[in-house]
Coordinates of C-alpha atoms in Angstrom, one line a residue:
M1 CA -20.4 21.9 -14.0
E2 CA -18.5 25.4 -13.4
F3 CA -14.7 25.2 -12.0
N4 CA -12.9 27.9 -10.1
I5 CA -9.4 28.0 -10.5
N6 CA -7.8 28.6 -7.1
S7 CA -4.2 29.4 -7.8
G8 CA -3.6 30.6 -4.7
Y9 CA -3.9 27.0 -3.0
L10 CA -0.1 26.5 -4.2
K11 CA 1.1 29.9 -2.3
T12 CA -0.9 28.4 1.3
T13 CA 1.3 25.8 3.6
N14 CA -0.6 23.1 2.4
G15 CA 0.2 23.7 -1.2
Y16 CA 3.9 24.1 -0.1
F17 CA 3.6 20.8 1.8
K18 CA 1.9 19.2 -1.3
I19 CA 4.2 20.4 -3.9
G20 CA 7.3 19.3 -1.7
E21 CA 5.9 15.9 -1.3
L22 CA 5.1 15.6 -5.4
I23 CA 9.1 16.6 -5.7
L24 CA 10.1 14.3 -3.2
L25 CA 8.4 11.4 -4.5
L26 CA 9.2 12.0 -8.3
V27 CA 13.0 11.8 -7.0
L28 CA 11.9 8.8 -5.5
V29 CA 10.5 7.7 -8.8
F30 CA 13.6 7.9 -10.8
I31 CA 16.0 6.6 -8.3
L32 CA 13.7 3.5 -8.3
R33 CA 13.5 3.2 -12.1
Y34 CA 17.3 4.3 -12.8
G35 CA 18.8 3.2 -9.7
F36 CA 22.4 2.5 -8.6
S37 CA 24.0 0.5 -11.1
G38 CA 20.7 -1.5 -11.3
T39 CA 20.1 -2.5 -7.8
V40 CA 17.7 -1.8 -5.3
A41 CA 18.0 -1.5 -1.6
L42 CA 14.5 -2.3 -0.6
G43 CA 15.2 -6.0 -0.1
S44 CA 12.7 -9.4 -0.9
L45 CA 10.8 -9.0 -4.1
G46 CA 7.5 -8.6 -1.6
D47 CA 9.5 -5.5 -0.1
L48 CA 10.6 -4.3 -3.6
L49 CA 6.8 -4.5 -4.5
F50 CA 5.5 -3.0 -1.4
G51 CA 8.1 -0.3 -1.6
I52 CA 7.6 0.7 -5.7
G53 CA 3.7 0.2 -5.0
T54 CA 3.5 2.7 -2.4
I55 CA 5.7 5.4 -4.5
V56 CA 4.3 5.0 -7.4
G57 CA 0.9 5.1 -6.0
F58 CA 1.3 8.1 -4.1
A59 CA 2.8 9.9 -6.9
I60 CA -0.6 9.0 -8.7
I61 CA -2.7 10.3 -5.7
V62 CA -0.6 13.4 -4.6
P63 CA -1.3 15.3 -8.1
S64 CA -4.8 14.5 -7.9
I65 CA -5.3 15.9 -4.5
T66 CA -3.2 19.0 -5.3
L67 CA -5.2 19.3 -8.8
T68 CA -8.7 18.9 -6.5
N69 CA -7.5 21.4 -4.2
I70 CA -6.5 24.0 -7.0
L71 CA -10.5 23.2 -8.4
S72 CA -12.6 23.3 -5.8
G73 CA -10.7 25.3 -2.9
Y74 CA -10.8 23.1 0.3
S75 CA -9.6 19.9 1.6
S76 CA -11.7 17.0 2.4
V77 CA -11.5 14.3 5.1
F78 CA -10.3 12.1 2.2
E79 CA -6.8 14.3 2.2
L80 CA -6.7 13.6 5.7
I81 CA -7.0 10.1 5.6
I82 CA -4.5 9.9 2.4
S83 CA -2.1 11.9 4.9
I84 CA -2.2 9.7 7.6
I85 CA -1.9 6.4 5.2
G86 CA 0.8 7.9 3.5
F87 CA 2.8 8.9 6.4
T88 CA 2.5 5.2 7.7
L89 CA 3.5 3.5 4.2
F90 CA 6.9 5.6 3.6
V91 CA 7.5 5.1 7.3
A92 CA 7.3 1.7 6.7
V93 CA 9.3 2.0 3.1
G94 CA 12.2 4.0 5.0
G95 CA 12.3 1.0 8.0
M96 CA 12.2 -1.7 5.7
C97 CA 15.2 -0.4 3.9
F98 CA 17.2 0.0 6.8
A99 CA 15.8 -3.2 8.3
N100 CA 17.0 -5.1 5.0
N101 CA 20.4 -3.7 5.2
K102 CA 21.4 -3.7 8.7
M103 CA 24.0 -6.4 8.4
Y104 CA 26.0 -4.0 6.3
T105 CA 28.4 -1.9 8.3
N106 CA 29.3 0.2 5.2
L107 CA 25.6 1.6 4.1
S108 CA 25.7 2.4 0.4
S109 CA 24.5 5.3 -1.1
S110 CA 21.4 3.9 -2.4
V111 CA 20.4 2.2 0.8
L112 CA 20.9 5.8 2.5
I113 CA 18.8 7.6 0.0
I114 CA 16.0 4.9 -0.3
G115 CA 15.8 4.7 3.3
V116 CA 16.1 8.5 4.4
L117 CA 13.7 9.8 1.6
P118 CA 10.6 7.6 2.4
L119 CA 11.1 8.9 5.8
L120 CA 11.5 12.2 4.8
A121 CA 8.1 11.9 2.6
G122 CA 6.8 10.2 6.0
V123 CA 7.3 13.4 7.8
L124 CA 5.7 15.4 5.3
F125 CA 2.6 13.7 5.5
L126 CA 2.3 13.6 9.2
V127 CA 2.8 17.7 8.8
D128 CA 0.5 17.8 6.4
A129 CA -2.2 16.1 8.3
V130 CA -1.4 18.1 11.2
L131 CA -2.2 21.4 9.2
I132 CA -5.4 19.9 7.5
L133 CA -6.9 19.1 11.5
R134 CA -6.0 22.7 12.1
A135 CA -7.5 23.7 8.9

């Protein structure tokens, strides 16, 4: 089995989006791990497990897809499906955060960050899916 390394992928629009997704996911992982004074703003235990599972799962999947694209040089249907699922799950995680904390009049910085960053990741996954469809 022979691999051709395509480092030029990282200089494409899709490569930039994958790098952006990866950075955003790593920031979310570190925020959830180290948190803000030990509190996590995702809500109930089920919501917390859903949010952490989504973030950590995609923190594993995105580098794998990026490495696959570097080694093979082309996008696949699998990448499109993962991007659509990522959009859906990250919008749900961000929405859950705001829905579970809507009773507070002054949202803490942890709620805003854990709420906005998954929504931003969802937008990145949506744009990535559109770019894959156009390619």
